[in-house]
Coordinates of C-alpha atoms and ligand atoms in Angstrom, one line a residue:
M981 CA 51.9 66.8 127.8
T982 CA 49.6 66.2 130.8
E983 CA 52.2 65.8 133.4
K984 CA 53.5 69.3 133.8
K985 CA 53.4 70.6 137.3
K986 CA 54.2 74.0 138.6
Q987 CA 57.9 73.9 139.3
P988 CA 60.5 76.5 140.2
W989 CA 62.0 77.6 136.8
W990 CA 65.4 76.3 137.6
K991 CA 64.2 72.7 137.8
N992 CA 64.4 72.3 134.1
A993 CA 67.0 74.9 133.5
V994 CA 70.5 74.0 132.1
V995 CA 73.3 76.1 133.3
Y996 CA 76.5 76.9 131.4
Q997 CA 79.6 77.8 133.3
I998 CA 82.0 80.4 132.0
Y999 CA 85.5 80.9 133.2
P1000 CA 85.7 84.5 132.0
K1001 CA 89.6 84.8 131.7
S1002 CA 89.5 82.1 129.1
F1003 CA 86.2 82.5 127.3
Q1004 CA 86.5 85.3 124.7
D1005 CA 88.8 88.2 124.6
S1006 CA 87.4 91.3 122.9
N1007 CA 90.4 93.8 123.0
G1008 CA 93.4 91.8 122.2
D1009 CA 95.1 91.8 125.8
G1010 CA 94.9 88.0 125.8
I1011 CA 92.4 88.0 128.7
G1012 CA 88.7 87.0 128.2
D1013 CA 86.3 89.9 129.2
I1014 CA 82.7 90.9 129.6
R1015 CA 82.3 92.3 125.9
G1016 CA 83.7 88.9 124.8
I1017 CA 80.9 87.1 126.7
I1018 CA 78.2 89.5 125.2
S1019 CA 79.4 88.6 121.6
R1020 CA 79.0 84.9 122.4
L1021 CA 75.4 85.1 123.9
D1022 CA 73.8 83.9 120.7
Y1023 CA 76.0 80.9 120.8
L1024 CA 74.7 80.0 124.3
A1025 CA 71.2 80.7 123.4
D1026 CA 71.5 78.3 120.5
L1027 CA 72.9 75.7 122.7
G1028 CA 69.6 75.9 124.7
I1029 CA 71.1 77.4 127.9
D1030 CA 68.9 79.0 130.5
A1031 CA 71.5 80.5 133.0
V1032 CA 75.1 81.3 132.8
W1033 CA 77.4 81.0 135.9
I1034 CA 80.4 83.2 135.4
S1035 CA 83.3 82.8 137.7
P1036 CA 84.3 86.0 139.6
M1037 CA 84.9 89.2 137.6
Y1038 CA 85.0 91.5 140.7
C1039 CA 88.0 93.6 141.4
S1040 CA 90.8 91.3 142.4
P1041 CA 94.7 91.0 142.4
Q1042 CA 94.1 87.6 140.7
D1043 CA 96.2 85.6 143.1
D1044 CA 93.6 82.9 142.6
N1045 CA 92.1 84.1 139.3
G1046 CA 89.4 86.2 140.9
Y1047 CA 88.5 84.0 143.9
D1048 CA 90.4 86.7 145.9
I1049 CA 88.1 89.7 145.8
S1050 CA 89.2 93.2 146.8
D1051 CA 85.8 94.9 145.9
Y1052 CA 82.6 93.0 145.7
Q1053 CA 80.8 96.0 144.2
D1054 CA 83.0 96.7 141.2
I1055 CA 84.3 94.8 138.1
D1056 CA 87.9 94.4 137.6
P1057 CA 89.1 96.6 134.7
M1058 CA 90.7 93.5 133.1
F1059 CA 87.2 92.2 132.6
G1060 CA 85.5 95.5 131.8
T1061 CA 83.2 97.9 133.7
L1062 CA 80.1 97.9 135.9
S1063 CA 78.2 99.2 132.9
D1064 CA 79.5 96.4 130.6
M1065 CA 78.1 94.0 133.3
E1066 CA 74.8 95.8 133.3
E1067 CA 74.8 95.5 129.6
L1068 CA 75.6 91.8 129.8
I1069 CA 72.6 91.2 132.1
A1070 CA 70.4 93.0 129.8
E1071 CA 71.5 91.4 126.6
A1072 CA 71.4 87.9 128.3
K1073 CA 67.8 88.7 129.5
K1074 CA 66.7 89.4 125.8
R1075 CA 67.7 85.8 125.1
N1076 CA 66.0 84.4 128.2
I1077 CA 69.4 83.7 129.8
R1078 CA 70.0 84.6 133.5
I1079 CA 73.3 85.6 134.8
I1080 CA 74.5 83.9 137.9
M1081 CA 77.3 85.6 139.9
D1082 CA 80.0 83.6 141.7
L1083 CA 80.0 84.9 145.3
V1084 CA 83.1 84.2 147.3
L1085 CA 82.1 84.8 150.9
N1086 CA 84.4 82.6 152.8
H1087 CA 87.4 85.0 152.4
T1088 CA 88.4 88.2 150.7
S1089 CA 91.6 89.3 149.1
D1090 CA 94.2 90.7 151.6
E1091 CA 93.9 93.8 149.3
H1092 CA 90.3 94.3 150.2
R1093 CA 89.5 97.5 152.1
W1094 CA 88.3 95.6 155.1
F1095 CA 91.5 93.8 155.6
L1096 CA 93.7 96.8 154.9
E1097 CA 91.8 98.4 157.7
A1098 CA 91.8 95.2 159.8
K1099 CA 95.6 95.1 159.9
K1100 CA 95.9 98.7 161.2
G1101 CA 95.2 97.7 164.8
K1102 CA 93.4 95.4 167.1
D1103 CA 90.9 98.3 167.9
N1104 CA 90.2 99.1 164.4
P1105 CA 86.5 98.5 163.7
Y1106 CA 87.3 96.1 160.8
H1107 CA 89.8 94.0 162.8
D1108 CA 87.2 91.6 163.8
Y1109 CA 86.0 91.1 160.2
Y1110 CA 88.6 88.4 160.0
V1111 CA 89.9 85.5 162.2
W1112 CA 92.9 86.3 164.3
R1113 CA 94.8 84.6 167.1
D1114 CA 97.5 86.1 169.4
G1115 CA 100.8 84.5 169.4
V1116 CA 104.5 84.6 169.0
E1117 CA 106.3 84.5 165.8
G1118 CA 107.2 81.0 164.7
E1119 CA 104.8 79.3 167.1
L1120 CA 101.6 78.8 165.0
P1121 CA 98.2 78.5 166.9
N1122 CA 97.9 75.0 165.5
D1123 CA 99.0 72.7 162.6
M1124 CA 96.2 73.4 160.3
K1125 CA 97.1 73.5 156.6
A1126 CA 95.9 75.7 153.7
T1127 CA 94.4 74.2 150.6
F1128 CA 97.1 75.8 148.4
G1129 CA 99.9 74.6 150.5
G1130 CA 101.8 75.7 153.7
P1131 CA 100.1 76.6 157.0
A1132 CA 96.6 78.1 157.4
W1133 CA 98.1 80.9 159.7
E1134 CA 100.0 83.9 158.6
W1135 CA 101.9 86.2 161.1
V1136 CA 101.4 89.9 161.0
P1137 CA 104.3 91.3 163.0
E1138 CA 102.7 94.8 163.7
L1139 CA 99.8 93.1 165.5
K1140 CA 101.7 90.2 167.0
Q1141 CA 98.8 88.1 165.6
Y1142 CA 98.1 85.4 163.2
Y1143 CA 95.2 85.4 160.6
F1144 CA 93.5 82.4 159.5
H1145 CA 93.3 81.5 155.7
Q1146 CA 92.0 78.3 154.3
F1147 CA 93.3 79.0 150.9
S1148 CA 96.2 81.3 149.9
V1149 CA 97.9 83.8 152.2
K1150 CA 96.3 86.4 150.0
Q1151 CA 92.8 85.0 150.9
P1152 CA 92.2 85.8 154.5
D1153 CA 89.0 84.1 156.0
L1154 CA 86.1 86.2 157.0
N1155 CA 84.7 86.0 160.4
W1156 CA 81.2 85.0 160.0
E1157 CA 80.6 85.1 163.8
N1158 CA 80.7 88.9 163.5
P1159 CA 77.1 90.2 162.7
K1160 CA 78.6 93.2 161.0
V1161 CA 80.3 91.1 158.4
R1162 CA 77.0 89.2 157.7
R1163 CA 75.2 92.5 157.3
E1164 CA 77.8 93.9 154.9
I1165 CA 77.5 90.7 152.8
Y1166 CA 73.7 90.8 152.8
D1167 CA 73.7 94.4 151.7
M1168 CA 76.1 93.6 148.9
I1169 CA 74.0 90.7 147.7
L1170 CA 70.9 92.8 147.7
W1171 CA 72.7 95.5 145.7
W1172 CA 73.5 92.8 142.9
M1173 CA 69.9 91.6 143.1
D1174 CA 68.8 95.1 142.3
K1175 CA 71.0 95.1 139.3
G1176 CA 68.9 92.1 138.0
V1177 CA 71.2 89.1 138.4
G1178 CA 69.4 85.8 138.1
G1179 CA 71.2 84.0 140.9
F1180 CA 74.3 83.2 142.7
R1181 CA 76.8 80.3 143.1
L1182 CA 78.2 80.4 146.6
D1183 CA 81.9 79.3 146.7
V1184 CA 83.0 76.9 149.4
I1185 CA 80.0 78.0 151.3
D1186 CA 80.3 74.9 153.8
Q1187 CA 83.5 76.5 155.0
I1188 CA 82.2 79.8 156.3
A1189 CA 81.4 78.7 159.8
K1190 CA 84.8 77.5 160.7
E1191 CA 86.1 77.0 164.2
P1192 CA 89.9 76.9 163.9
D1193 CA 90.5 76.3 167.6
K1194 CA 88.6 73.0 167.1
K1195 CA 90.2 72.5 163.7
I1196 CA 86.7 72.6 162.1
T1197 CA 86.7 74.0 158.6
N1198 CA 83.5 72.7 156.8
N1199 CA 80.1 72.1 158.3
G1200 CA 80.8 74.2 161.4
P1201 CA 78.1 74.1 164.1
R1202 CA 76.6 77.5 163.1
L1203 CA 76.7 76.8 159.3
H1204 CA 73.0 76.3 158.7
E1205 CA 72.0 79.1 161.0
F1206 CA 74.1 81.5 159.0
L1207 CA 72.9 80.1 155.6
Q1208 CA 69.2 80.4 156.6
E1209 CA 69.7 84.0 157.8
M1210 CA 71.4 84.9 154.5
S1211 CA 68.7 83.3 152.5
R1212 CA 65.9 85.1 154.5
E1213 CA 67.7 88.5 154.3
T1214 CA 68.5 88.2 150.6
F1215 CA 67.6 85.4 148.2
Q1216 CA 64.1 85.0 149.3
K1217 CA 63.3 88.4 148.2
G1218 CA 63.7 87.4 144.6
D1219 CA 63.3 84.6 142.2
L1220 CA 66.8 83.3 142.0
I1221 CA 68.7 80.2 141.3
T1222 CA 71.2 79.7 144.2
V1223 CA 73.8 77.1 144.2
G1224 CA 75.9 76.1 147.2
E1225 CA 79.3 74.6 146.5
A1226 CA 80.0 72.2 149.2
W1227 CA 82.9 69.7 149.1
G1228 CA 81.9 68.7 152.5
A1229 CA 78.2 67.9 151.7
N1230 CA 76.6 64.5 152.3
T1231 CA 73.1 63.3 151.4
E1232 CA 71.9 64.2 154.9
N1233 CA 73.0 67.8 155.0
A1234 CA 72.3 68.4 151.3
K1235 CA 68.7 68.1 152.3
L1236 CA 69.2 71.2 154.4
Y1237 CA 71.3 73.1 151.7
S1238 CA 68.6 72.4 149.2
N1239 CA 65.5 72.0 151.2
P1240 CA 62.4 72.4 148.9
N1241 CA 61.0 75.0 151.2
G1242 CA 63.6 77.3 150.0
S1243 CA 65.2 78.0 153.4
E1244 CA 68.8 77.9 152.1
F1245 CA 69.6 77.4 148.4
S1246 CA 67.9 76.0 145.3
M1247 CA 70.5 73.3 145.1
V1248 CA 73.7 71.9 146.3
F1249 CA 76.9 71.4 144.2
Q1250 CA 78.6 68.5 145.8
F1251 CA 81.8 66.4 144.8
E1252 CA 81.5 62.9 146.2
H1253 CA 81.6 61.5 142.7
M1254 CA 84.6 63.6 141.7
V1255 CA 86.9 62.4 144.4
M1256 CA 86.7 58.7 143.7
D1257 CA 89.6 58.3 141.3
Q1258 CA 92.3 59.0 143.8
Q1259 CA 94.0 56.9 146.6
P1260 CA 91.7 56.6 149.5
G1261 CA 92.7 59.2 152.3
K1262 CA 95.2 60.9 150.0
E1263 CA 95.2 63.9 147.8
K1264 CA 93.7 64.4 144.4
W1265 CA 97.3 64.1 142.9
D1266 CA 97.6 60.6 144.2
L1267 CA 96.0 58.9 141.1
A1268 CA 94.0 55.8 141.2
P1269 CA 91.7 54.2 138.5
L1270 CA 88.0 55.0 138.9
P1271 CA 86.2 52.3 140.9
F1272 CA 83.3 52.2 138.4
V1273 CA 80.7 50.1 140.5
K1274 CA 81.3 52.4 143.5
M1275 CA 80.8 55.4 141.3
K1276 CA 77.5 54.1 140.1
Q1277 CA 76.4 53.5 143.7
C1278 CA 77.4 56.9 144.6
M1279 CA 75.5 58.5 141.9
A1280 CA 72.5 56.3 142.7
K1281 CA 72.6 57.3 146.3
W1282 CA 72.3 60.9 145.6
Q1283 CA 69.6 60.3 143.1
T1284 CA 67.5 58.2 145.5
E1285 CA 68.1 60.0 148.8
L1286 CA 67.4 63.5 147.5
Y1287 CA 64.2 62.5 145.6
G1288 CA 61.5 64.8 146.9
T1289 CA 63.7 66.2 149.6
G1290 CA 66.4 68.2 147.9
W1291 CA 67.9 69.1 144.7
N1292 CA 71.4 68.4 143.2
S1293 CA 73.6 69.8 140.6
L1294 CA 74.7 67.5 137.7
F1295 CA 78.2 68.1 136.6
L1296 CA 81.3 66.4 135.6
D1297 CA 83.5 69.4 134.7
N1298 CA 84.2 72.8 136.1
H1299 CA 87.1 75.2 136.4
D1300 CA 88.7 73.2 139.2
L1301 CA 88.5 69.8 137.6
P1302 CA 90.3 68.1 134.7
R1303 CA 88.3 67.6 131.4
I1304 CA 86.0 64.6 131.9
V1305 CA 86.5 63.2 128.4
S1306 CA 90.3 62.8 129.3
R1307 CA 89.5 61.6 132.8
W1308 CA 86.7 59.1 132.5
G1309 CA 86.4 58.8 128.7
D1310 CA 88.9 58.3 125.9
D1311 CA 90.3 61.5 124.4
G1312 CA 91.9 59.7 121.6
K1313 CA 90.1 57.2 119.2
Y1314 CA 86.7 57.4 120.9
R1315 CA 86.8 61.1 121.9
K1316 CA 83.4 61.9 120.3
E1317 CA 81.7 58.7 121.5
S1318 CA 82.9 58.9 125.0
A1319 CA 82.2 62.5 125.4
K1320 CA 78.6 61.8 124.2
M1321 CA 78.4 58.9 126.5
L1322 CA 79.3 60.7 129.6
A1323 CA 76.8 63.5 128.7
T1324 CA 74.1 60.9 128.3
M1325 CA 74.9 59.2 131.6
L1326 CA 74.7 62.6 133.4
H1327 CA 71.8 64.4 131.7
G1328 CA 69.4 61.7 132.2
M1329 CA 69.5 62.1 135.9
Q1330 CA 67.4 64.3 138.2
G1331 CA 69.0 67.6 139.0
T1332 CA 70.1 70.8 137.3
P1333 CA 72.8 70.0 134.6
Y1334 CA 75.8 72.3 134.3
I1335 CA 77.9 72.5 131.1
Y1336 CA 81.3 73.8 131.6
Q1337 CA 82.7 75.8 128.7
G1338 CA 84.2 73.6 126.0
E1339 CA 82.8 70.4 127.5
E1340 CA 80.0 70.7 124.7
L1341 CA 82.9 70.5 122.2
G1342 CA 84.5 67.5 123.8
M1343 CA 87.6 69.6 124.8
T1344 CA 90.4 67.6 126.4
N1345 CA 93.0 68.0 129.0
V1346 CA 96.2 69.9 127.9
R1347 CA 99.7 68.4 128.3
F1348 CA 102.3 71.1 128.8
D1349 CA 105.6 69.5 129.0
D1350 CA 107.1 72.0 131.4
I1351 CA 105.8 73.5 134.7
S1352 CA 106.8 77.0 133.4
H1353 CA 103.6 76.8 131.2
Y1354 CA 101.2 76.3 134.1
E1355 CA 99.5 79.4 135.7
D1356 CA 97.4 78.0 138.6
I1357 CA 98.4 78.8 142.1
E1358 CA 97.5 75.4 143.4
T1359 CA 99.4 73.6 140.6
L1360 CA 102.6 75.7 141.0
N1361 CA 102.7 75.4 144.8
L1362 CA 102.1 71.6 144.5
Y1363 CA 104.9 71.2 142.2
R1364 CA 107.3 73.1 144.4
E1365 CA 106.2 71.4 147.6
R1366 CA 106.4 67.8 146.2
V1367 CA 109.8 68.4 144.5
E1368 CA 111.2 69.8 147.7
K1369 CA 109.8 66.7 149.5
G1370 CA 111.8 64.5 147.1
Y1371 CA 109.1 63.3 144.6
R1372 CA 110.6 62.8 141.2
P1373 CA 109.6 65.8 139.0
E1374 CA 108.3 63.4 136.2
D1375 CA 105.9 61.9 138.6
V1376 CA 104.6 65.2 139.8
M1377 CA 104.2 66.3 136.2
E1378 CA 102.2 63.1 135.5
S1379 CA 99.8 64.1 138.3
I1380 CA 99.6 67.7 137.1
C1381 CA 98.7 66.6 133.5
A1382 CA 95.9 64.4 134.9
K1383 CA 94.5 66.7 137.6
S1384 CA 95.7 70.2 137.3
R1385 CA 93.0 73.0 137.3
D1386 CA 94.7 74.5 134.2
N1387 CA 93.4 71.5 132.1
A1388 CA 90.1 73.3 132.3
R1389 CA 91.4 76.8 131.9
T1390 CA 93.0 76.8 128.5
P1391 CA 91.2 79.1 126.1
M1392 CA 87.8 78.3 124.7
Q1393 CA 88.3 76.7 121.3
W1394 CA 86.1 78.8 118.8
N1395 CA 87.6 78.1 115.5
A1396 CA 90.7 76.9 113.7
E1397 CA 92.2 80.2 113.3
K1398 CA 95.1 81.9 115.3
N1399 CA 94.7 81.2 119.0
A1400 CA 91.5 79.3 118.3
G1401 CA 89.6 82.6 117.9
F1402 CA 90.0 83.4 121.5
T1403 CA 92.2 86.5 121.1
E1404 CA 94.1 88.6 118.6
G1405 CA 96.9 89.0 121.2
T1406 CA 98.9 86.6 123.3
P1407 CA 96.6 84.4 125.5
W1408 CA 97.3 84.5 129.2
I1409 CA 97.5 80.8 129.2
E1410 CA 98.4 78.8 126.1
V1411 CA 95.8 77.4 123.8
N1412 CA 95.4 73.6 123.6
P1413 CA 97.2 72.7 120.4
N1414 CA 94.3 70.5 119.4
Y1415 CA 92.1 73.5 118.6
T1416 CA 92.6 72.9 114.8
E1417 CA 90.5 69.8 115.1
I1418 CA 88.4 70.5 118.1
N1419 CA 86.5 73.9 117.9
A1420 CA 83.1 75.4 118.0
E1421 CA 82.9 76.3 114.3
A1422 CA 83.6 72.7 113.1
E1423 CA 81.3 71.4 115.8
R1424 CA 78.5 73.5 114.8
R1425 CA 78.6 72.6 111.2
D1426 CA 78.6 68.9 112.0
P1427 CA 75.2 67.4 113.0
E1428 CA 76.9 64.4 114.5
S1429 CA 79.3 66.5 116.7
V1430 CA 79.5 66.5 120.4
Y1431 CA 78.0 70.0 120.3
S1432 CA 75.0 68.9 118.4
Y1433 CA 74.5 66.1 120.8
Y1434 CA 74.5 68.5 123.8
R1435 CA 72.0 70.7 121.9
T1436 CA 69.7 67.7 121.7
L1437 CA 70.1 67.0 125.4
T1438 CA 69.2 70.5 126.5
R1439 CA 66.2 70.3 124.2
L1440 CA 64.9 67.0 125.6
R1441 CA 65.0 68.1 129.0
K1442 CA 62.6 70.9 128.1
E1443 CA 60.3 68.5 126.1
Y1444 CA 59.9 65.6 128.6
P1445 CA 58.9 66.0 132.2
V1446 CA 60.3 62.7 133.1
F1447 CA 63.7 64.4 133.1
I1448 CA 62.5 66.5 136.1
D1449 CA 60.2 64.2 138.0
G1450 CA 61.1 60.7 137.1
K1451 CA 62.0 58.4 140.0
F1452 CA 65.5 57.0 139.6
E1453 CA 66.3 53.3 139.6
L1454 CA 69.8 51.9 139.1
L1455 CA 69.9 48.7 137.0
M1456 CA 72.7 46.1 136.6
E1457 CA 74.4 47.4 139.7
E1458 CA 77.4 45.2 139.7
D1459 CA 78.1 45.3 136.0
E1460 CA 81.7 46.5 135.4
Q1461 CA 80.9 48.1 132.0
I1462 CA 77.3 49.2 131.8
F1463 CA 75.7 52.2 133.6
A1464 CA 72.0 51.8 133.3
Y1465 CA 69.1 53.3 135.1
T1466 CA 65.4 54.2 134.5
R1467 CA 63.4 57.3 135.4
T1468 CA 59.7 56.7 136.0
T1469 CA 56.6 58.8 136.4
E1470 CA 53.0 57.7 136.3
E1471 CA 52.8 58.4 132.5
S1472 CA 56.2 57.3 131.2
E1473 CA 59.4 55.5 131.7
M1474 CA 62.8 56.4 130.4
L1475 CA 65.8 54.0 130.1
V1476 CA 69.3 55.5 130.1
C1477 CA 71.9 53.0 129.1
V1478 CA 75.6 53.6 128.4
N1479 CA 78.7 51.4 127.9
F1480 CA 81.4 53.1 130.0
T1481 CA 84.2 51.3 128.3
G1482 CA 86.1 51.0 125.0
K1483 CA 85.1 47.4 124.6
P1484 CA 81.8 45.9 123.5
A1485 CA 79.5 45.1 126.2
S1486 CA 76.2 43.3 126.6
C1487 CA 73.0 44.8 128.0
P1488 CA 70.2 42.3 128.1
L1489 CA 67.7 44.9 129.2
T1490 CA 67.0 46.4 125.8
G1491 CA 64.9 43.4 124.7
E1492 CA 62.0 44.6 127.0
W1493 CA 62.3 48.1 125.4
K1494 CA 61.6 46.9 121.8
G1495 CA 59.5 49.5 120.1
A1496 CA 60.3 52.2 122.6
Q1497 CA 61.2 55.7 121.2
I1498 CA 64.8 56.5 120.9
L1499 CA 65.3 59.9 122.4
I1500 CA 69.0 60.1 121.7
H1501 CA 71.7 57.7 120.5
N1502 CA 75.4 58.2 120.0
Y1503 CA 75.8 55.7 117.1
N1504 CA 73.9 55.6 113.7
A1505 CA 72.6 52.1 114.3
D1506 CA 69.8 50.1 115.8
V1507 CA 69.6 49.8 119.6
T1508 CA 70.4 46.1 120.5
E1509 CA 71.7 44.2 123.4
E1510 CA 75.3 44.4 122.0
M1511 CA 76.7 47.7 122.9
K1512 CA 79.6 49.1 120.9
P1513 CA 82.5 51.0 122.6
Y1514 CA 81.1 53.9 124.6
E1515 CA 77.7 53.5 123.1
A1516 CA 74.9 55.5 124.8
F1517 CA 71.1 56.0 124.4
M1518 CA 68.0 57.1 126.1
L1519 CA 64.7 55.3 125.4
L1520 CA 61.2 56.4 126.3
R1521 CA 58.0 54.4 126.6
S1522 CA 54.5 55.2 127.9
R1523 CA 53.2 53.5 130.8
Q1524 CA 49.5 53.9 129.8
G1525 CA 48.1 50.4 130.0
D1526 CA 51.0 49.2 132.2
Ligands
TEU1991 O1 86.9 75.8 145.1 C1 86.8 75.1 146.4 C2 87.9 74.2 146.8 O2 88.0 73.7 147.9 C3 88.9 74.1 145.7 O3 90.1 74.8 146.0 C4 89.5 72.6 145.6 O4 89.9 72.2 146.8 C5 90.5 72.5 144.6 O5 90.1 73.3 143.5 C6 90.7 71.1 144.3 O6 91.8 71.1 143.4 C7 86.5 77.0 145.2 C8 86.7 77.6 143.7 O7 85.9 76.8 142.8 C9 88.2 77.6 143.4 O8 88.5 78.0 142.1 C10 88.8 78.5 144.3 O9 90.2 78.5 144.2 C11 88.6 78.2 145.9 O10 87.2 77.9 146.1 C12 88.9 79.4 146.8 O11 88.0 80.4 146.5
CA1992 CA1 90.4 91.3 127.2

């Protein structure tokens, strides 16, 4: 291969996300843990994974499953110990896998030592670590709402003050205006870097520079100043992959987050494509069909505008999102075909692909018939709020089945044995009953499984530089069924073409590609202009002589 340039290692990396509570239990308490992850590292190596992002395992009261941290420098006993963590880092390294920690820096738990101190009095040195406003009980500083329901302000009678929280009451927002807070955070990051972690995913990082008096939550005026300082003081001292989660990112500020000069992060993790199948201006629970042509334009915009000026994360699933095969594919008759189609559409693009645990098996949404089976704070609060407001419980349940975060949080399906091989005990959340059919053991045996397909995709990315450098061009823009694009370098051109629907479709492009190499194809058949339901392929041709 002649076209290989020196690139940062993470540009051809594939990242796997683990939701530790639901990945693998090692001691029968029904909760996934670090020793469980260690026991599955070979599985990840075999899949072709370069880095693993693990959702938070720090000490936490688990109000929001670890996104409420009470000690950044210790592991919650439920997940194991600090020495288990060190062993995980070392064992992963042996397999060329780097461990990405999830850093939640917008807020802590209300049980964090800083907050317990902060509550003791206005003159406590930690008081100014959080965001407070004087007031009178019952008269909120303003009408801002918290993401998980209710107001964003909580009254503390002893102080006659409100504290600000963008998420649950148990997740008070940190005050980034305070340089002491920033220093504490940087020292903590350096401490983890010293332990050999390979990178960080930064939770809701666009929300740290809030200005509640102006009702600003994301993209506050000082945001990029803070991020550049953090990067200078910490990340730039190592060779890390850093990923900024930013629901408020657009293609302009994404160039700051992921500036190729490394001044902030390696890449941005943004959601513009993930909020399209809901009613405009409403909440994610207000369901609407996916506007397919708009979605293609959105994807294309990110591809084109970040080319050479930034770097994007490629994902369709994570621990906050429903399962993509149930959402945009068909989790019935065409489950396998559509899971592979979605992966083809995504993995051909420029950026760093993320595979969320179970996505590589084509795991589906779960349908619990009663709210009592759900565990997620956002889901439970939503149910209560909407039913109180007079929504019909059946309608609320419909939204929950489609969009609840618990869809992604049911245990990883390892085999067809008890509890899908996840635990010997009682799982903290019920296993999706389809594990007897959809599980890693069966998938690994089958060369035509979704798993085997993902394995090919991770390999292709390593083999062909066009995946990293190729310039993107969207084809058949207005077509209501086909998602097709090319990626082009001086040496070669790749065509990625998928039928996004369960009906046959016609793709006149393929004619010009006669004789091209088939990199991957989700049907055992020739590539023709007639595409079968959810058919997908990638073709490659040399441009020598063009
Ligand atoms: O999520 C960011 C975030 O804004 C989500 O709460 C999102 O609004 C919601 O999931 C949509 O349903 C991050 C974490 O990924 C999430 O798990 C945490 O709950 C949240 O931050 C708070 O730390
Ligand atoms: Ca356990």
